[in-house]
Amino acid sequence: MKAIRLHIKQNSANYKKEETVQNRMTFPLPPYSTVIGALHKACGYTSYHPMQVSVQGKYGSLKTKMYKDDCFLNSLNDDRNLLVKMKNPDMLSSAYQVVATAQKAQGNSFEKGITINVINEKLLEEYRFLKRTKRRIDKHKKIINKMKTRLKEMKADENISAEEVKEFDKRIKHIKAVYDEYEKVKYTIPYSHFRTLAKGPKYYELLCDIELIIHIVADENTMNDIMDNIGNLTAIGRGEDFVEVLECAETELFDVENIETIKYDFYNAYIPIKYLERDSRNLKIFTNKAGGYVGGTKYLLPKNYTIENLNKGLRKRNFNKIPTIYGSVKFLRRGCKGVLIDKTENETYPVFLA
């Protein structure tokens, strides 16, 4: 079986676990989806090209670093954090102007000027004017509620014709539409430009001195594209997690049944559990006791995804996740089913395609 072998080094990287927030923890090696995404970006692909990937490697050390996190809250609060106005609210931009800052954790008020530090008086007055505008609009919209009550009375009055009821209902809808449009232009849109910004310390884990051996199996055209565009592979993980590609070579993978026993304890690897379920006797990684694997770490790694369309134009990624064990291979014996090997002049790599 033809494949591509990548030998990569990184000074540092964070392969973020998606469920971590306060401390952005990292996987010990890049998940399949991270590798596949980096290769797709390098090749300029805009749709998924099926491929099988094997990931193994090692790192020198793990450290934790602190950073300042800027978090825009989903709702605008009048009594806490920072009041800011977005500079480009209609674009994907995080640029903002600070309007005022709260002095205490609670009990402040930007509108009333209670225990705040004013940074931009003009923008603060604009914010206060919008709050007053909202109250005026709500006061006038009470007219619609009174008209709706009158409409119910008219429907119950037999002396009022259906045509008159219909005209009154039409008038209510017209007035409501006018108020809604006025509120949208004069309040909703300009008010949405103001946001609550929360600042605070957060942490992320950083792997250092990383070395990766990655095998890729795909159709011939895809593998040719990867070989031709390997120079465009600049990072794996975050955008700043730069890579040094030491080797990008075509290779041939052989079935493990064609070799003698291999002792291998140089790199750790992601090993899909399916390989253990097929033949755990000849693939010595760790022991199986009472249905639990001992000696490795279980991970449910994302690989590829499909798009699910939700309501209101929203979309959701549904990932295909592979149950794997992260650990080191002790030895491979002839007869081990499914595992492939990549034999070079200096090393023989076990390959666990997922």
mmCIF file of C-alpha atoms in Angstrom:
data_model
loop_
_atom_site.group_PDB
_atom_site.id
_atom_site.type_symbol
_atom_site.label_atom_id
_atom_site.label_comp_id
_atom_site.label_asym_id
_atom_site.label_seq_id
_atom_site.Cartn_x
_atom_site.Cartn_y
_atom_site.Cartn_z
ATOM 1 C CA MET A 1 0.000 0.000 0.000
ATOM 2 C CA LYS A 2 1.386 3.397 -1.010
ATOM 3 C CA ALA A 3 1.531 6.146 1.590
ATOM 4 C CA ILE A 4 3.223 9.440 2.452
ATOM 5 C CA ARG A 5 5.498 9.673 5.466
ATOM 6 C CA LEU A 6 5.998 13.069 7.097
ATOM 7 C CA HIS A 7 8.739 13.689 9.637
ATOM 8 C CA ILE A 8 7.991 16.975 11.363
ATOM 9 C CA LYS A 9 9.450 19.028 14.196
ATOM 10 C CA GLN A 10 7.800 21.830 16.157
ATOM 11 C CA ASN A 11 9.388 24.025 18.795
ATOM 12 C CA SER A 12 6.061 24.299 20.631
ATOM 13 C CA ALA A 13 2.365 23.672 20.053
ATOM 14 C CA ASN A 14 -1.041 23.443 21.688
ATOM 15 C CA TYR A 15 -3.405 20.840 20.235
ATOM 16 C CA LYS A 16 -6.427 22.122 22.130
ATOM 17 C CA LYS A 17 -8.979 19.825 23.718
ATOM 18 C CA GLU A 18 -12.293 21.305 22.691
ATOM 19 C CA GLU A 19 -13.969 20.855 26.088
ATOM 20 C CA THR A 20 -11.409 22.930 28.048
ATOM 21 C CA VAL A 21 -11.952 26.656 28.709
ATOM 22 C CA GLN A 22 -10.191 28.142 31.753
ATOM 23 C CA ASN A 23 -7.099 26.048 31.101
ATOM 24 C CA ARG A 24 -6.705 25.207 27.425
ATOM 25 C CA MET A 25 -5.366 21.699 27.809
ATOM 26 C CA THR A 26 -3.590 19.985 24.942
ATOM 27 C CA PHE A 27 -3.599 16.527 23.438
ATOM 28 C CA PRO A 28 -0.148 14.863 23.575
ATOM 29 C CA LEU A 29 -0.157 14.590 19.767
ATOM 30 C CA PRO A 30 -2.264 16.401 17.152
ATOM 31 C CA PRO A 31 -5.665 14.720 16.683
ATOM 32 C CA TYR A 32 -6.562 13.313 13.276
ATOM 33 C CA SER A 33 -8.802 16.307 12.474
ATOM 34 C CA THR A 34 -5.971 18.759 13.203
ATOM 35 C CA VAL A 35 -3.597 16.952 10.842
ATOM 36 C CA ILE A 36 -6.247 16.554 8.145
ATOM 37 C CA GLY A 37 -7.237 20.219 8.444
ATOM 38 C CA ALA A 38 -3.627 21.372 8.129
ATOM 39 C CA LEU A 39 -3.115 19.228 5.015
ATOM 40 C CA HIS A 40 -6.346 20.469 3.450
ATOM 41 C CA LYS A 41 -5.296 24.073 4.061
ATOM 42 C CA ALA A 42 -1.856 23.429 2.556
ATOM 43 C CA CYS A 43 -3.442 21.954 -0.585
ATOM 44 C CA GLY A 44 -6.070 24.705 -0.835
ATOM 45 C CA TYR A 45 -8.974 22.272 -0.524
ATOM 46 C CA THR A 46 -12.411 23.695 0.273
ATOM 47 C CA SER A 47 -14.151 20.310 0.594
ATOM 48 C CA TYR A 48 -13.211 17.114 2.371
ATOM 49 C CA HIS A 49 -10.868 14.690 0.602
ATOM 50 C CA PRO A 50 -11.042 11.271 2.290
ATOM 51 C CA MET A 51 -7.784 10.083 3.790
ATOM 52 C CA GLN A 52 -6.494 7.724 6.442
ATOM 53 C CA VAL A 53 -3.976 9.049 8.936
ATOM 54 C CA SER A 54 -1.570 7.544 11.455
ATOM 55 C CA VAL A 55 -0.056 9.854 14.081
ATOM 56 C CA GLN A 56 2.873 9.082 16.396
ATOM 57 C CA GLY A 57 5.546 11.150 18.017
ATOM 58 C CA LYS A 58 7.029 12.536 21.222
ATOM 59 C CA TYR A 59 7.615 15.802 23.035
ATOM 60 C CA GLY A 60 10.276 17.033 25.419
ATOM 61 C CA SER A 61 8.296 18.899 28.079
ATOM 62 C CA LEU A 62 4.908 20.354 28.982
ATOM 63 C CA LYS A 63 4.460 23.773 30.561
ATOM 64 C CA THR A 64 1.559 26.056 31.451
ATOM 65 C CA LYS A 65 1.455 29.711 30.426
ATOM 66 C CA MET A 66 -0.900 32.488 31.503
ATOM 67 C CA TYR A 67 -2.533 34.963 29.143
ATOM 68 C CA LYS A 68 -5.084 37.770 29.373
ATOM 69 C CA ASP A 69 -8.432 36.768 27.924
ATOM 70 C CA ASP A 70 -10.856 39.289 26.402
ATOM 71 C CA CYS A 71 -14.365 37.845 26.459
ATOM 72 C CA PHE A 72 -17.360 39.631 24.936
ATOM 73 C CA LEU A 73 -20.446 38.537 26.861
ATOM 74 C CA ASN A 74 -23.630 37.434 25.095
ATOM 75 C CA SER A 75 -25.690 40.048 26.943
ATOM 76 C CA LEU A 76 -25.024 43.725 27.669
ATOM 77 C CA ASN A 77 -24.783 44.355 31.417
ATOM 78 C CA ASP A 78 -25.214 47.832 32.883
ATOM 79 C CA ASP A 79 -23.544 47.097 36.213
ATOM 80 C CA ARG A 80 -20.270 45.221 35.665
ATOM 81 C CA ASN A 81 -17.027 44.734 33.722
ATOM 82 C CA LEU A 82 -16.230 47.119 30.847
ATOM 83 C CA LEU A 83 -18.700 48.955 28.629
ATOM 84 C CA VAL A 84 -17.256 49.146 25.108
ATOM 85 C CA LYS A 85 -18.435 50.112 21.645
ATOM 86 C CA MET A 86 -17.387 47.990 18.672
ATOM 87 C CA LYS A 87 -15.573 49.897 15.945
ATOM 88 C CA ASN A 88 -16.722 47.589 13.135
ATOM 89 C CA PRO A 89 -19.885 45.912 14.523
ATOM 90 C CA ASP A 90 -20.973 44.611 11.120
ATOM 91 C CA MET A 91 -17.682 42.818 10.486
ATOM 92 C CA LEU A 92 -15.736 39.979 12.121
ATOM 93 C CA SER A 93 -13.601 42.432 14.062
ATOM 94 C CA SER A 94 -12.618 42.555 17.724
ATOM 95 C CA ALA A 95 -11.626 46.243 17.612
ATOM 96 C CA TYR A 96 -13.404 48.294 20.251
ATOM 97 C CA GLN A 97 -13.404 51.594 22.164
ATOM 98 C CA VAL A 98 -13.646 51.521 25.950
ATOM 99 C CA VAL A 99 -16.569 53.673 27.123
ATOM 100 C CA ALA A 100 -16.435 53.168 30.906
ATOM 101 C CA THR A 101 -15.246 50.663 33.500
ATOM 102 C CA ALA A 102 -17.019 49.422 36.602
ATOM 103 C CA GLN A 103 -15.200 49.953 39.894
ATOM 104 C CA LYS A 104 -16.840 47.110 41.834
ATOM 105 C CA ALA A 105 -17.911 43.546 41.094
ATOM 106 C CA GLN A 106 -21.602 44.580 41.279
ATOM 107 C CA GLY A 107 -23.843 47.479 42.241
ATOM 108 C CA ASN A 108 -22.485 49.795 39.547
ATOM 109 C CA SER A 109 -24.494 51.508 36.820
ATOM 110 C CA PHE A 110 -23.161 52.921 33.563
ATOM 111 C CA GLU A 111 -26.496 54.600 32.856
ATOM 112 C CA LYS A 112 -26.792 56.296 36.254
ATOM 113 C CA GLY A 113 -23.063 56.928 36.679
ATOM 114 C CA ILE A 114 -22.743 54.910 39.897
ATOM 115 C CA THR A 115 -19.175 53.831 40.841
ATOM 116 C CA ILE A 116 -17.751 53.883 37.309
ATOM 117 C CA ASN A 117 -14.688 55.340 35.640
ATOM 118 C CA VAL A 118 -15.687 57.259 32.505
ATOM 119 C CA ILE A 119 -13.250 56.824 29.626
ATOM 120 C CA ASN A 120 -15.252 58.334 26.745
ATOM 121 C CA GLU A 121 -17.931 60.805 27.829
ATOM 122 C CA LYS A 122 -19.390 61.204 24.329
ATOM 123 C CA LEU A 123 -19.945 57.470 23.828
ATOM 124 C CA LEU A 124 -21.335 57.136 27.341
ATOM 125 C CA GLU A 125 -23.935 59.818 26.573
ATOM 126 C CA GLU A 126 -24.821 57.934 23.381
ATOM 127 C CA TYR A 127 -25.337 54.766 25.441
ATOM 128 C CA ARG A 128 -27.540 56.614 27.964
ATOM 129 C CA PHE A 129 -29.583 58.227 25.191
ATOM 130 C CA LEU A 130 -30.294 54.779 23.703
ATOM 131 C CA LYS A 131 -31.470 53.505 27.107
ATOM 132 C CA ARG A 132 -33.868 56.467 27.373
ATOM 133 C CA THR A 133 -35.024 55.881 23.804
ATOM 134 C CA LYS A 134 -35.931 52.301 24.664
ATOM 135 C CA ARG A 135 -38.072 53.408 27.608
ATOM 136 C CA ARG A 136 -39.920 55.948 25.426
ATOM 137 C CA ILE A 137 -40.563 53.316 22.755
ATOM 138 C CA ASP A 138 -41.863 50.818 25.329
ATOM 139 C CA LYS A 139 -44.161 53.487 26.760
ATOM 140 C CA HIS A 140 -45.673 54.281 23.361
ATOM 141 C CA LYS A 141 -46.002 50.601 22.434
ATOM 142 C CA LYS A 142 -48.439 50.206 25.323
ATOM 143 C CA ILE A 143 -50.942 51.869 22.981
ATOM 144 C CA ILE A 144 -50.864 48.695 20.891
ATOM 145 C CA ASN A 145 -51.802 46.573 23.915
ATOM 146 C CA LYS A 146 -54.787 48.835 24.604
ATOM 147 C CA MET A 147 -55.822 48.581 20.959
ATOM 148 C CA LYS A 148 -55.609 44.780 21.098
ATOM 149 C CA THR A 149 -57.878 44.787 24.142
ATOM 150 C CA ARG A 150 -60.318 46.998 22.228
ATOM 151 C CA LEU A 151 -60.123 44.567 19.285
ATOM 152 C CA LYS A 152 -61.281 41.680 21.514
ATOM 153 C CA GLU A 153 -64.203 43.776 22.708
ATOM 154 C CA MET A 154 -65.165 44.612 19.129
ATOM 155 C CA LYS A 155 -65.113 40.945 18.125
ATOM 156 C CA ALA A 156 -67.461 40.144 21.012
ATOM 157 C CA ASP A 157 -69.835 43.010 20.129
ATOM 158 C CA GLU A 158 -72.489 41.814 17.728
ATOM 159 C CA ASN A 159 -73.353 45.404 16.754
ATOM 160 C CA ILE A 160 -69.929 45.911 15.158
ATOM 161 C CA SER A 161 -69.558 44.557 11.640
ATOM 162 C CA ALA A 162 -66.868 42.098 10.641
ATOM 163 C CA GLU A 163 -65.560 44.595 8.101
ATOM 164 C CA GLU A 164 -65.030 47.220 10.824
ATOM 165 C CA VAL A 165 -63.223 44.660 13.002
ATOM 166 C CA LYS A 166 -61.035 43.714 10.077
ATOM 167 C CA GLU A 167 -60.105 47.338 9.380
ATOM 168 C CA PHE A 168 -59.276 47.938 13.046
ATOM 169 C CA ASP A 169 -57.097 44.824 13.125
ATOM 170 C CA LYS A 170 -55.333 46.014 9.982
ATOM 171 C CA ARG A 171 -54.705 49.388 11.635
ATOM 172 C CA ILE A 172 -53.151 47.692 14.698
ATOM 173 C CA LYS A 173 -50.790 45.672 12.524
ATOM 174 C CA HIS A 174 -49.757 48.797 10.636
ATOM 175 C CA ILE A 175 -49.018 50.758 13.814
ATOM 176 C CA LYS A 176 -47.076 47.804 15.252
ATOM 177 C CA ALA A 177 -45.004 47.520 12.065
ATOM 178 C CA VAL A 178 -44.179 51.236 12.244
ATOM 179 C CA TYR A 179 -43.121 50.979 15.892
ATOM 180 C CA ASP A 180 -41.051 47.841 15.224
ATOM 181 C CA GLU A 181 -39.193 49.504 12.355
ATOM 182 C CA TYR A 182 -38.643 52.664 14.404
ATOM 183 C CA GLU A 183 -37.309 50.594 17.324
ATOM 184 C CA LYS A 184 -35.011 48.638 15.015
ATOM 185 C CA VAL A 185 -33.452 51.771 13.464
ATOM 186 C CA LYS A 186 -33.371 54.045 16.512
ATOM 187 C CA TYR A 187 -32.532 51.522 19.213
ATOM 188 C CA THR A 188 -31.902 47.847 18.373
ATOM 189 C CA ILE A 189 -29.157 48.327 15.771
ATOM 190 C CA PRO A 190 -27.203 51.159 17.461
ATOM 191 C CA TYR A 191 -27.560 49.528 20.903
ATOM 192 C CA SER A 192 -26.117 46.263 19.553
ATOM 193 C CA HIS A 193 -22.860 48.130 18.859
ATOM 194 C CA PHE A 194 -22.280 48.368 22.601
ATOM 195 C CA ARG A 195 -20.955 45.272 24.330
ATOM 196 C CA THR A 196 -19.866 44.100 27.759
ATOM 197 C CA LEU A 197 -16.210 43.082 27.830
ATOM 198 C CA ALA A 198 -14.841 40.862 30.601
ATOM 199 C CA LYS A 199 -11.089 40.610 31.075
ATOM 200 C CA GLY A 200 -9.361 37.967 33.153
ATOM 201 C CA PRO A 201 -6.421 35.569 33.368
ATOM 202 C CA LYS A 202 -6.610 32.201 31.658
ATOM 203 C CA TYR A 203 -4.060 29.483 30.992
ATOM 204 C CA TYR A 204 -2.958 27.191 28.227
ATOM 205 C CA GLU A 205 -0.710 24.162 28.087
ATOM 206 C CA LEU A 206 2.247 24.192 25.747
ATOM 207 C CA LEU A 207 4.155 21.173 24.450
ATOM 208 C CA CYS A 208 7.822 21.798 23.669
ATOM 209 C CA ASP A 209 10.394 20.055 21.434
ATOM 210 C CA ILE A 210 7.849 18.043 19.449
ATOM 211 C CA GLU A 211 8.722 15.398 16.881
ATOM 212 C CA LEU A 212 5.994 13.807 14.753
ATOM 213 C CA ILE A 213 5.832 10.879 12.353
ATOM 214 C CA ILE A 214 2.652 11.080 10.274
ATOM 215 C CA HIS A 215 1.517 8.612 7.618
ATOM 216 C CA ILE A 216 -1.202 9.504 5.112
ATOM 217 C CA VAL A 217 -3.052 7.142 2.780
ATOM 218 C CA ALA A 218 -5.431 8.598 0.195
ATOM 219 C CA ASP A 219 -6.189 8.382 -3.502
ATOM 220 C CA GLU A 220 -3.362 9.061 -5.927
ATOM 221 C CA ASN A 221 -4.430 12.599 -6.850
ATOM 222 C CA THR A 222 -4.742 13.651 -3.202
ATOM 223 C CA MET A 223 -1.340 12.227 -2.300
ATOM 224 C CA ASN A 224 0.222 13.981 -5.307
ATOM 225 C CA ASP A 225 -1.346 17.262 -4.135
ATOM 226 C CA ILE A 226 0.107 16.780 -0.651
ATOM 227 C CA MET A 227 3.572 16.099 -2.064
ATOM 228 C CA ASP A 228 3.369 19.127 -4.361
ATOM 229 C CA ASN A 229 2.084 21.508 -1.665
ATOM 230 C CA ILE A 230 4.029 20.327 1.378
ATOM 231 C CA GLY A 231 5.851 23.666 1.348
ATOM 232 C CA ASN A 232 2.538 25.322 2.213
ATOM 233 C CA LEU A 233 2.275 23.315 5.432
ATOM 234 C CA THR A 234 3.286 26.043 7.861
ATOM 235 C CA ALA A 235 1.574 25.083 11.135
ATOM 236 C CA ILE A 236 -0.187 22.235 12.928
ATOM 237 C CA GLY A 237 -2.402 23.252 15.833
ATOM 238 C CA ARG A 238 -2.650 27.015 16.262
ATOM 239 C CA GLY A 239 -1.579 29.445 13.576
ATOM 240 C CA GLU A 240 1.589 30.213 15.517
ATOM 241 C CA ASP A 241 2.532 26.539 15.987
ATOM 242 C CA PHE A 242 4.984 26.503 13.095
ATOM 243 C CA VAL A 243 6.392 23.294 11.669
ATOM 244 C CA GLU A 244 9.701 22.232 10.190
ATOM 245 C CA VAL A 245 9.188 19.454 7.658
ATOM 246 C CA LEU A 246 12.297 17.290 7.885
ATOM 247 C CA GLU A 247 11.018 14.685 5.433
ATOM 248 C CA CYS A 248 8.124 14.201 3.041
ATOM 249 C CA ALA A 249 8.533 10.922 1.218
ATOM 250 C CA GLU A 250 6.487 8.347 -0.608
ATOM 251 C CA THR A 251 6.730 4.955 1.019
ATOM 252 C CA GLU A 252 5.286 1.471 0.842
ATOM 253 C CA LEU A 253 3.375 -0.032 3.761
ATOM 254 C CA PHE A 254 3.565 -3.765 4.351
ATOM 255 C CA ASP A 255 1.427 -6.121 6.347
ATOM 256 C CA VAL A 256 2.965 -6.993 9.679
ATOM 257 C CA GLU A 257 2.607 -10.709 8.904
ATOM 258 C CA ASN A 258 5.515 -10.389 6.474
ATOM 259 C CA ILE A 259 8.059 -9.489 9.164
ATOM 260 C CA GLU A 260 9.596 -10.962 12.275
ATOM 261 C CA THR A 261 8.834 -9.647 15.747
ATOM 262 C CA ILE A 262 9.535 -5.922 16.061
ATOM 263 C CA LYS A 263 10.520 -4.300 19.326
ATOM 264 C CA TYR A 264 9.527 -0.663 19.221
ATOM 265 C CA ASP A 265 9.513 1.835 22.075
ATOM 266 C CA PHE A 266 10.703 5.075 20.513
ATOM 267 C CA TYR A 267 7.522 7.020 19.753
ATOM 268 C CA ASN A 268 4.111 7.074 21.372
ATOM 269 C CA ALA A 269 1.169 6.662 19.034
ATOM 270 C CA TYR A 270 -2.581 7.003 18.715
ATOM 271 C CA ILE A 271 -3.776 3.406 18.362
ATOM 272 C CA PRO A 272 -7.422 2.902 17.365
ATOM 273 C CA ILE A 273 -9.001 0.389 19.708
ATOM 274 C CA LYS A 274 -10.111 -1.695 16.731
ATOM 275 C CA TYR A 275 -6.530 -2.997 16.402
ATOM 276 C CA LEU A 276 -6.578 -4.289 19.967
ATOM 277 C CA GLU A 277 -9.962 -5.858 19.498
ATOM 278 C CA ARG A 278 -8.697 -7.746 16.458
ATOM 279 C CA ASP A 279 -5.567 -9.231 18.014
ATOM 280 C CA SER A 280 -4.309 -7.993 21.378
ATOM 281 C CA ARG A 281 -2.043 -11.023 21.850
ATOM 282 C CA ASN A 282 0.329 -10.161 19.035
ATOM 283 C CA LEU A 283 0.110 -6.389 19.452
ATOM 284 C CA LYS A 284 1.747 -5.845 22.834
ATOM 285 C CA ILE A 285 0.946 -2.365 24.044
ATOM 286 C CA PHE A 286 -0.547 -3.011 27.443
ATOM 287 C CA THR A 287 -2.687 -5.640 29.089
ATOM 288 C CA ASN A 288 -6.439 -5.976 28.924
ATOM 289 C CA LYS A 289 -8.075 -6.524 32.306
ATOM 290 C CA ALA A 290 -11.832 -6.748 32.886
ATOM 291 C CA GLY A 291 -12.569 -4.884 29.678
ATOM 292 C CA GLY A 292 -10.319 -1.928 30.526
ATOM 293 C CA TYR A 293 -7.025 -1.123 28.821
ATOM 294 C CA VAL A 294 -4.147 -0.583 31.229
ATOM 295 C CA GLY A 295 -0.984 1.311 30.325
ATOM 296 C CA GLY A 296 -2.397 3.870 27.912
ATOM 297 C CA THR A 297 -4.736 6.867 27.874
ATOM 298 C CA LYS A 298 -8.132 6.686 26.211
ATOM 299 C CA TYR A 299 -9.056 9.469 23.789
ATOM 300 C CA LEU A 300 -12.088 9.932 21.580
ATOM 301 C CA LEU A 301 -10.365 11.750 18.725
ATOM 302 C CA PRO A 302 -12.195 13.761 16.045
ATOM 303 C CA LYS A 303 -11.385 12.947 12.448
ATOM 304 C CA ASN A 304 -13.780 14.436 9.898
ATOM 305 C CA TYR A 305 -17.212 16.014 10.190
ATOM 306 C CA THR A 306 -20.508 16.591 8.429
ATOM 307 C CA ILE A 307 -22.525 19.817 8.495
ATOM 308 C CA GLU A 308 -25.999 19.794 10.038
ATOM 309 C CA ASN A 309 -28.262 22.738 9.183
ATOM 310 C CA LEU A 310 -30.132 24.095 12.209
ATOM 311 C CA ASN A 311 -32.843 26.734 12.571
ATOM 312 C CA LYS A 312 -32.321 30.385 11.597
ATOM 313 C CA GLY A 313 -29.436 29.629 9.264
ATOM 314 C CA LEU A 314 -27.208 28.173 11.987
ATOM 315 C CA ARG A 315 -25.010 25.185 11.231
ATOM 316 C CA LYS A 316 -23.403 22.538 13.417
ATOM 317 C CA ARG A 317 -20.380 20.316 12.882
ATOM 318 C CA ASN A 318 -20.978 16.657 13.721
ATOM 319 C CA PHE A 319 -17.569 15.020 14.122
ATOM 320 C CA ASN A 320 -16.788 11.407 13.397
ATOM 321 C CA LYS A 321 -14.790 10.414 16.485
ATOM 322 C CA ILE A 322 -12.374 7.496 16.695
ATOM 323 C CA PRO A 323 -11.872 5.626 20.009
ATOM 324 C CA THR A 324 -8.120 5.396 20.491
ATOM 325 C CA ILE A 325 -5.453 4.574 23.046
ATOM 326 C CA TYR A 326 -2.417 6.821 23.409
ATOM 327 C CA GLY A 327 0.577 4.778 24.461
ATOM 328 C CA SER A 328 3.812 3.192 23.414
ATOM 329 C CA VAL A 329 4.058 -0.039 21.455
ATOM 330 C CA LYS A 330 6.233 -2.639 23.179
ATOM 331 C CA PHE A 331 6.462 -5.112 20.319
ATOM 332 C CA LEU A 332 4.651 -6.407 17.236
ATOM 333 C CA ARG A 333 4.537 -10.094 16.364
ATOM 334 C CA ARG A 334 3.917 -11.797 13.074
ATOM 335 C CA GLY A 335 0.205 -12.508 12.836
ATOM 336 C CA CYS A 336 -0.929 -9.177 14.241
ATOM 337 C CA LYS A 337 -3.990 -8.310 12.170
ATOM 338 C CA GLY A 338 -4.516 -5.007 10.417
ATOM 339 C CA VAL A 339 -1.338 -3.248 11.553
ATOM 340 C CA LEU A 340 0.962 -2.047 8.778
ATOM 341 C CA ILE A 341 4.670 -1.268 8.909
ATOM 342 C CA ASP A 342 6.873 1.285 7.180
ATOM 343 C CA LYS A 343 10.438 0.024 6.959
ATOM 344 C CA THR A 344 13.260 2.486 6.264
ATOM 345 C CA GLU A 345 17.016 2.112 6.360
ATOM 346 C CA ASN A 346 17.212 3.268 9.963
ATOM 347 C CA GLU A 347 13.829 2.488 11.488
ATOM 348 C CA THR A 348 10.708 0.395 11.183
ATOM 349 C CA TYR A 349 7.530 2.276 12.056
ATOM 350 C CA PRO A 350 4.245 0.613 13.000
ATOM 351 C CA VAL A 351 1.371 2.359 11.228
ATOM 352 C CA PHE A 352 -2.105 2.545 12.811
ATOM 353 C CA LEU A 353 -4.359 4.065 10.167
ATOM 354 C CA ALA A 354 -7.637 5.636 11.244
#
